[in-house]
Amino acid sequence: MTAWLINLPGWIGAFVLYRLSYTADLSIFALLAMRDWVLRLVRRRRDSLRTLTTQMIFTGIDALPTVLFLALATGFIFTFRLILLMGAVGTPTDMANALVWIIGMLLGPMISAIILISRTGSAIVVDIGNMKLHREIEGLELLGININDYLVAPRIVACVLSQLAIAVLFTLVTLVSGFVFSGLLVSVTYFDDVLVLHKAITPAIVFIFVVKNLIFGYIIGTTACFHGLSVKHLPNEVPQQTQRAIVNSLIHVFMLDGIFALIVL
Amino acid sequence: MTQRAAPSISAERLVPLEWHADSMTGLTLDIRPSNVVSIIGPDYDGKLALLKALGGIQGAESGRLALFGHDGAQMTADDWQQMRTRITYVGSDTALLSVVNAIQNILLPAQYHGLDSADALLNKARNMLAMVGFSNEEALSQLPAMLTPAQRFQAALVRALLLGPQVLLLYYPAFLLDEGATAALKSYLLDRVESTGMALVVATQGRCYTESRSNFILFVSQGNIHTYENATSLRASVEPDVRRFLATLEDT
């Protein structure tokens, strides 16, 4: 028991140092990738944008059915019940404020990030990891292709834009569907309360929403590419790095969400 | 190009990785435009390590390497990236992208570097594929996993040649291509050496098809390198390893 207590600060310290070191590695990796991509974009290479577009289609557009379904489900599970609860204890304005904060600022970005991590983040790790394993990336590098520019940065940018787009769609559908369910299942007067939502959406809230989602997307894309490129020699490293990417993405997203919660207090 | 053109590759006492530097003096050699260098011998890993060391693809145990006058030890990652379009490597270990088909693989690097329009590159690629003996047009729309090893090698080769390299490092497994394709490949590469000044460094398992045209023949065996200026001096060598190797080739 004593030994455990003595070792505890060391474990905590080691964990903190590992997290800081990992975050630093990730940040430098992302900065170098974006630097190479921006430099090449300036030189107007169309294939950079083509790669980005392809990744956006996979990351964003192909995910739409899943996002819509989850948004409707969340609308029914959370928004509908929150509306009934808030309707009983406050005015429509109070209800709108609470919904915008809970759904728009907390639940929407978080669930969108989880969708992106599980769907796109894992796919990126497997895709890049297998390319690394089979030396396809080495083949491209030996022909002068910058991997940061060709593989990494388009995926990061696609995740950033997709996270924002998914979060906007998810939040809107979740909010509106909650009112629709309330109107259909409880009372038609709830349909009118939808119009009060816009009063709760201030420029400050929009700004924080956008910044938060951009950073979430950046973290998810960077972590996935980082772990994909960390695959070295063995096939079983691919699922290992996939698992690490998912867990680390979730940890960073939750930590960041906590930091945002402190900032907006 | 004249023999006195500046060297494309300049190696000074170069010892490839995982060779025992203290037991050999290393390779000192200047490879100039239009030079053909053959690397032969029984040692597979040794030939590949030497080929990659000459191209700066793998590091070296010791010695100095300069590419187009630039000291390899001083080059940054960006410098190396640019150098790769001038010195390209193709070997049996070269992998194509598994998620795009053969023709997309071939065109990708040239399109990435913006060398020409898509149509022009496609025409060039088709011509080159025909010249190196790639005869199955339908295979171009297949994924690499559906191609034969010979077709993958030919696709990787054309992918590299489309960049117009000044030096081609080629690890050519002698028995990968059939006789007709081998002859076509040899003819095309030697024509390219003459017409464009490209230097060719080829390492091969069996009897090197460039022996008759080589400016230098490097015989690699058990960590040792013997340099010969032509096939005649190679055949006249009294080194036991060389005599054994040549005798083995006579028997096959």
XYZ file of C-alpha atoms in Angstrom:
517
model
C 0.000 0.000 0.000
C 2.818 2.387 0.940
C 4.753 1.504 -2.182
C 1.659 2.161 -4.267
C 1.201 5.584 -2.713
C 4.871 6.403 -3.170
C 4.768 5.395 -6.840
C 1.538 7.231 -7.597
C 3.048 10.712 -8.158
C 5.630 9.096 -10.435
C 2.952 7.410 -12.510
C 0.994 10.615 -12.776
C 4.135 12.513 -13.720
C 5.105 9.929 -16.298
C 1.626 10.019 -17.797
C 1.649 13.817 -17.991
C 5.123 13.865 -19.553
C 4.092 11.202 -22.076
C 0.999 13.204 -23.017
C 2.996 16.419 -23.386
C 5.652 14.699 -25.491
C 3.012 13.019 -27.656
C 1.147 16.297 -28.135
C 4.389 18.046 -29.120
C 5.209 15.303 -31.667
C 1.715 15.520 -33.085
C 1.821 19.317 -33.330
C 5.161 19.370 -35.144
C 3.981 16.613 -37.477
C 0.857 18.570 -38.358
C 2.693 21.870 -38.814
C 5.243 20.317 -41.179
C 2.486 18.626 -43.169
C 0.515 21.845 -43.537
C 3.637 23.833 -44.393
C 4.461 21.522 -47.296
C 0.875 21.527 -48.532
C 0.489 25.326 -48.399
C 3.815 25.834 -50.213
C 2.695 23.497 -52.984
C -0.771 25.015 -53.143
C 0.820 28.404 -53.703
C 2.544 26.924 -56.724
C -0.947 26.009 -58.003
C -0.730 22.276 -58.341
C -4.224 21.132 -59.123
C -3.718 17.602 -57.900
C -3.394 18.893 -54.317
C -6.951 20.166 -54.515
C -8.032 17.008 -56.305
C -6.748 14.852 -53.445
C -8.509 17.111 -50.963
C -11.788 16.905 -52.876
C -11.629 13.120 -53.017
C -11.010 12.950 -49.295
C -13.856 15.395 -48.592
C -16.261 13.221 -50.534
C -15.286 10.159 -48.530
C -15.081 11.906 -45.168
C -18.020 14.270 -45.439
C -20.489 13.430 -48.146
C -20.438 9.656 -47.758
C -21.078 10.092 -44.044
C -24.275 12.109 -44.546
C -26.755 9.221 -44.200
C -25.131 8.118 -40.934
C -25.053 11.654 -39.598
C -28.677 12.299 -40.485
C -29.844 9.093 -38.830
C -27.855 9.762 -35.657
C -29.041 13.364 -35.578
C -32.676 12.294 -35.797
C -32.123 9.673 -33.114
C -30.410 12.231 -30.870
C -33.214 14.656 -31.546
C -35.680 12.127 -30.282
C -33.605 10.850 -27.361
C -32.204 14.167 -26.049
C -33.767 17.239 -27.589
C -37.344 16.052 -27.343
C -36.987 15.268 -23.654
C -35.036 18.424 -22.920
C -37.752 20.484 -24.571
C -40.418 18.866 -22.430
C -38.316 19.340 -19.303
C -37.400 22.971 -20.005
C -40.907 23.739 -21.179
C -42.171 22.775 -17.746
C -39.749 24.997 -15.780
C -38.918 28.001 -18.001
C -39.885 30.314 -20.822
C -39.320 29.481 -24.494
C -36.278 31.797 -24.437
C -34.766 29.876 -21.513
C -35.476 26.671 -23.362
C -33.785 27.969 -26.530
C -30.695 29.091 -24.591
C -30.379 25.756 -22.835
C -30.836 23.805 -26.066
C -28.282 25.868 -27.981
C -25.710 25.381 -25.245
C -26.333 21.723 -24.533
C -26.964 20.501 -28.058
C -25.120 23.112 -30.083
C -22.059 23.727 -27.979
C -21.596 20.406 -26.218
C -23.404 17.436 -27.678
C -23.279 18.374 -31.361
C -19.508 18.847 -31.685
C -18.778 15.889 -29.431
C -21.001 13.377 -31.223
C -19.822 14.671 -34.600
C -16.239 14.155 -33.466
C -17.032 10.630 -32.331
C -18.607 9.898 -35.718
C -15.552 11.295 -37.499
C -13.101 9.400 -35.278
C -14.828 6.058 -35.590
C -15.618 6.332 -39.283
C -12.922 8.421 -40.906
C -10.106 8.393 -38.396
C -9.921 4.622 -38.318
C -10.167 4.412 -42.118
C -7.275 6.851 -42.536
C -5.073 4.868 -40.137
C -5.805 1.596 -41.930
C -5.351 3.165 -45.372
C -2.046 4.893 -44.644
C -0.869 2.084 -42.367
C -1.273 -0.516 -45.100
C 0.443 1.745 -47.605
C 3.341 2.107 -45.190
C 3.444 -1.611 -44.468
C 3.582 -2.585 -48.137
C 6.219 0.082 -48.876
C 3.939 1.938 -51.252
C 4.775 5.187 -49.480
C 8.475 4.480 -49.900
C 7.858 3.972 -53.616
C 6.236 7.406 -53.863
C 8.994 9.102 -51.851
C 11.624 7.602 -54.142
C 9.920 9.407 -57.023
C 10.072 12.790 -55.309
C 6.499 12.864 -54.051
C 6.152 14.725 -50.767
C 4.025 12.510 -48.537
C 3.015 15.405 -46.326
C 1.640 17.228 -49.321
C 0.139 14.264 -51.157
C -1.223 12.066 -48.363
C -1.247 13.805 -45.004
C -2.322 17.416 -45.408
C -5.336 16.764 -47.693
C -6.651 14.311 -45.117
C -6.155 16.762 -42.275
C -7.857 19.579 -44.165
C -10.681 17.257 -45.203
C -11.226 16.230 -41.569
C -11.254 19.880 -40.470
C -13.856 20.922 -43.029
C -15.873 17.735 -42.610
C -16.019 18.025 -38.830
C -17.431 21.531 -39.157
C -19.920 20.511 -41.831
C -21.020 17.402 -39.943
C -21.357 19.342 -36.694
C -23.483 22.031 -38.343
C -25.742 19.469 -39.974
C -25.951 17.300 -36.879
C -26.722 20.223 -34.574
C -29.372 21.718 -36.838
C -31.136 18.420 -37.439
C -30.951 17.480 -33.752
C -32.413 20.792 -32.645
C -35.139 21.014 -35.259
C -36.114 17.356 -35.042
C -36.551 17.671 -31.282
C -39.143 20.365 -31.810
C -40.790 18.388 -34.570
C -41.095 15.327 -32.336
C -42.425 17.531 -29.525
C -44.966 19.101 -31.854
C -46.073 15.782 -33.276
C -46.168 13.780 -30.063
C -47.086 16.326 -27.373
C -48.431 19.670 -28.528
C -48.452 21.610 -31.811
C -47.499 24.785 -29.888
C -43.908 23.502 -29.800
C -43.652 24.105 -33.546
C -43.754 27.854 -32.843
C -40.908 27.572 -30.324
C -38.473 26.638 -33.125
C -38.500 30.274 -34.174
C -37.130 31.334 -30.779
C -33.918 29.392 -31.397
C -32.377 32.101 -33.550
C -32.438 34.546 -30.621
C -30.194 32.227 -28.633
C -27.620 31.916 -31.399
C -25.279 34.878 -30.847
C -22.135 35.717 -32.877
C -19.998 34.665 -29.914
C -21.624 31.245 -29.831
C -21.180 30.801 -33.567
C -17.525 31.782 -33.296
C -16.836 29.342 -30.469
C -18.761 26.604 -32.301
C -16.735 27.078 -35.482
C -13.358 27.285 -33.727
C -14.114 24.261 -31.581
C -15.079 22.090 -34.543
C -12.144 23.212 -36.649
C -9.775 22.235 -33.862
C -11.555 18.913 -33.326
C -11.222 18.111 -37.025
C -7.566 19.104 -36.992
C -6.827 16.838 -34.037
C -8.710 13.886 -35.517
C -7.048 14.147 -38.941
C -3.576 14.707 -37.527
C -3.804 11.840 -35.050
C -5.047 9.431 -37.693
C -2.279 10.294 -40.165
C 0.372 10.250 -37.427
C -0.566 6.757 -36.312
C -0.958 5.498 -39.870
C 2.601 6.536 -40.633
C 3.778 4.953 -37.366
C 3.192 1.469 -38.777
C 6.560 -0.095 -39.441
C 7.006 -3.757 -40.331
C 4.253 -6.047 -39.045
C 0.633 -6.423 -40.191
C -0.632 -6.499 -36.595
C 0.692 -2.977 -36.108
C -2.158 -1.663 -38.271
C -4.960 -2.544 -35.823
C -2.725 -1.513 -32.906
C -2.135 1.933 -34.362
C -5.810 2.205 -35.293
C -6.792 1.551 -31.704
C -4.212 4.072 -30.437
C -5.411 6.688 -32.890
C -9.027 6.277 -31.813
C -8.228 6.385 -28.097
C -5.826 9.340 -28.404
C -8.272 11.258 -30.573
C -11.022 10.740 -28.014
C -8.751 11.776 -25.142
C -7.653 14.950 -26.904
C -11.168 15.841 -28.001
C -12.533 15.408 -24.491
C -9.625 17.357 -22.981
C -10.141 20.159 -25.443
C -13.846 20.198 -24.752
C -13.038 20.641 -21.084
C -10.697 23.526 -21.880
C -13.381 25.206 -23.976
C -15.854 24.739 -21.127
C -13.466 26.620 -18.833
C -12.868 29.377 -21.374
C -16.557 30.123 -21.909
C -17.434 30.167 -18.199
C 27.588 13.613 -73.786
C 31.382 13.419 -73.597
C 33.245 11.288 -71.066
C 34.470 14.445 -69.358
C 30.978 15.696 -68.447
C 30.603 16.412 -64.719
C 29.791 13.259 -62.743
C 26.156 12.576 -61.951
C 27.214 10.334 -59.089
C 30.583 10.603 -57.412
C 31.438 7.978 -54.820
C 34.592 8.148 -52.761
C 35.498 5.095 -50.698
C 31.805 4.390 -50.313
C 30.976 1.401 -48.122
C 27.289 0.401 -48.161
C 25.365 -0.152 -44.942
C 25.985 -3.362 -43.006
C 29.218 -4.053 -44.811
C 32.332 -4.297 -42.713
C 34.044 -1.003 -43.353
C 37.298 -2.031 -41.708
C 37.801 -4.931 -44.126
C 37.490 -2.966 -47.351
C 38.459 0.339 -48.886
C 35.066 0.995 -50.393
C 34.019 2.003 -53.883
C 35.533 5.035 -55.601
C 33.763 5.738 -58.854
C 32.455 8.618 -60.954
C 29.327 7.915 -62.983
C 28.825 10.437 -65.760
C 25.983 11.059 -68.221
C 25.546 8.233 -70.737
C 27.600 5.868 -68.576
C 26.382 2.311 -68.103
C 27.471 0.584 -64.910
C 26.741 -3.108 -64.349
C 26.720 -4.593 -60.865
C 26.984 -8.366 -60.915
C 27.905 -11.155 -58.539
C 26.378 -13.894 -56.404
C 25.561 -11.664 -53.425
C 21.933 -10.441 -53.715
C 21.931 -8.253 -50.606
C 25.337 -6.831 -51.409
C 24.379 -5.722 -54.916
C 21.148 -4.151 -53.713
C 22.912 -2.366 -50.839
C 25.554 -0.998 -53.208
C 22.952 0.151 -55.726
C 20.941 1.932 -53.046
C 24.066 3.456 -51.503
C 25.047 4.901 -54.898
C 21.631 6.537 -55.170
C 21.634 7.812 -51.599
C 18.535 5.723 -50.935
C 20.196 3.968 -48.040
C 22.955 5.446 -46.008
C 26.536 4.254 -46.094
C 28.827 2.885 -43.413
C 31.553 5.247 -44.523
C 32.788 7.206 -47.468
C 31.450 10.138 -49.395
C 28.696 10.445 -51.949
C 28.027 13.459 -54.175
C 25.035 13.697 -56.499
C 25.309 16.247 -59.323
C 27.972 18.013 -57.343
C 25.968 18.169 -54.096
C 27.429 16.460 -51.039
C 24.888 13.879 -49.879
C 25.748 14.462 -46.231
C 24.799 18.165 -46.504
C 21.509 17.744 -48.324
C 18.240 18.556 -46.568
C 15.005 16.562 -46.830
C 13.727 19.038 -49.452
C 16.960 18.645 -51.438
C 16.576 14.861 -51.404
C 12.972 15.123 -52.507
C 13.994 17.166 -55.542
C 16.914 14.844 -56.237
C 14.582 11.848 -56.529
C 13.231 13.068 -59.877
C 16.778 13.181 -61.232
C 17.969 9.889 -59.765
C 15.266 7.226 -59.727
C 15.378 3.694 -58.420
C 13.356 0.752 -59.678
C 13.730 -2.745 -58.317
C 11.841 -5.942 -57.736
C 11.018 -4.491 -54.299
C 9.396 -1.367 -55.755
C 5.725 -1.264 -54.787
C 2.893 0.303 -56.763
C -0.083 1.895 -55.018
C -2.537 -0.920 -54.420
C -5.684 1.234 -54.561
C -5.281 2.634 -58.071
C -4.928 0.776 -61.352
C -1.735 0.303 -63.334
C -2.063 3.286 -65.673
C -2.979 5.621 -62.811
C 0.064 4.385 -60.924
C 2.254 5.077 -63.938
C 0.956 8.595 -64.490
C 0.731 9.701 -60.852
C 4.309 10.935 -60.187
C 4.591 12.736 -63.535
C 1.220 14.422 -62.950
C 2.220 15.292 -59.389
C 5.330 17.070 -60.690
C 3.309 18.782 -63.414
C 5.555 17.544 -66.217
C 2.941 17.605 -68.977
C -0.770 17.374 -69.700
C -2.623 14.188 -68.825
C -3.130 13.228 -72.494
C 0.505 13.802 -73.397
C 1.697 11.757 -70.446
C -0.717 8.985 -71.317
C 0.622 8.816 -74.882
C 4.212 8.783 -73.646
C 3.400 6.084 -71.127
C 1.744 3.862 -73.724
C 4.740 4.226 -76.053
C 7.181 3.404 -73.277
C 5.171 0.406 -72.159
C 5.283 -0.964 -75.681
C 9.032 -0.345 -75.852
C 9.731 -2.239 -72.622
C 7.646 -5.208 -73.737
C 4.379 -4.601 -71.853
C 1.976 -6.095 -74.323
C -1.345 -6.492 -72.504
C -3.327 -3.269 -72.945
C -6.204 -4.555 -70.807
C -3.911 -5.028 -67.838
C -3.457 -1.254 -67.604
C -6.906 -0.875 -66.093
C -6.269 -3.595 -63.494
C -5.151 -3.085 -59.938
C -1.517 -4.054 -59.222
C -2.633 -7.153 -57.331
C -4.103 -8.494 -60.600
C -0.891 -7.978 -62.574
C 1.905 -10.496 -63.018
C 5.226 -9.698 -61.291
C 6.715 -8.893 -64.700
C 3.903 -6.445 -65.488
C 4.286 -4.764 -62.097
C 8.002 -4.355 -62.703
C 7.410 -2.911 -66.184
C 4.776 -0.514 -64.810
C 7.121 0.616 -62.032
C 9.888 1.139 -64.560
C 7.759 3.252 -66.911
C 6.440 5.196 -63.890
C 10.035 6.166 -63.097
C 11.109 6.796 -66.702
C 8.197 9.184 -67.298
C 9.975 11.585 -64.927
C 12.876 11.825 -67.381
C 15.551 10.939 -64.840
C 19.201 11.673 -65.467
C 20.219 8.509 -63.636
C 18.282 5.256 -63.467
C 19.210 2.751 -60.776
C 17.728 -0.560 -61.769
C 17.651 -3.763 -59.803
C 16.634 -6.167 -62.477
C 15.868 -9.770 -61.569
C 17.140 -11.514 -64.685
C 14.475 -14.203 -64.748
C 11.495 -11.897 -64.186
C 10.939 -11.118 -67.848
C 10.853 -13.518 -70.770
C 13.488 -13.413 -73.477
C 11.541 -11.112 -75.778
C 10.690 -8.624 -73.038
C 14.276 -8.692 -71.776
C 15.631 -7.908 -75.223
C 13.086 -5.101 -75.700
C 13.937 -3.629 -72.301
C 17.668 -3.773 -72.929
C 17.321 -2.191 -76.344
C 15.073 0.593 -75.065
C 17.248 1.472 -72.092
C 20.461 1.545 -74.099
C 18.770 3.706 -76.758
C 17.658 6.051 -74.033
C 21.182 6.232 -72.638
C 22.494 7.244 -76.061
C 19.708 9.676 -76.952
C 19.101 11.456 -73.642
C 22.418 11.050 -71.827
C 20.759 9.154 -69.006
C 23.213 7.175 -66.899
C 22.186 3.605 -66.194
C 23.294 1.607 -63.178
C 21.891 -1.896 -63.334
C 22.308 -4.702 -60.827
C 21.197 -8.120 -61.884
C 21.236 -11.671 -60.668
C 22.383 -13.540 -63.703
C 24.531 -12.653 -66.690
C 24.203 -8.923 -66.984
C 22.656 -7.945 -70.280
C 24.547 -4.688 -70.311
C 27.979 -6.292 -70.020
C 28.732 -5.580 -73.652
C 28.012 -1.867 -73.301
C 29.175 -1.180 -69.748
C 31.643 1.561 -68.941
C 32.248 -0.136 -65.601
C 31.455 -3.594 -64.279
C 31.343 -3.931 -60.507
C 31.645 -7.475 -59.211
C 30.256 -7.806 -55.676
C 30.964 -10.831 -53.507
C 31.181 -11.278 -49.733
C 31.505 -7.579 -49.058
C 34.217 -7.020 -51.653
C 33.955 -4.967 -54.820
C 36.120 -5.589 -57.873
C 35.931 -2.941 -60.594
C 36.453 -3.777 -64.279
C 36.384 -1.447 -67.229
C 34.786 -3.875 -69.658
C 33.603 -7.452 -70.156
C 36.988 -8.517 -71.520
C 38.875 -7.530 -68.387
C 36.132 -9.166 -66.294
C 36.567 -12.468 -68.116
C 40.350 -12.167 -67.811
C 40.127 -11.707 -64.028
C 42.045 -14.149 -61.862
C 39.949 -13.457 -58.720
C 38.593 -16.831 -57.478
C 35.122 -15.372 -56.734
C 34.869 -13.967 -60.247
C 36.035 -17.180 -61.894
C 33.543 -19.226 -59.839
C 30.708 -16.845 -60.713
C 31.493 -16.828 -64.416
C 31.743 -20.614 -64.399
C 28.295 -20.777 -62.777
C 26.853 -18.604 -65.515
C 28.400 -20.805 -68.200
C 26.621 -23.792 -66.697
C 23.154 -22.151 -66.751
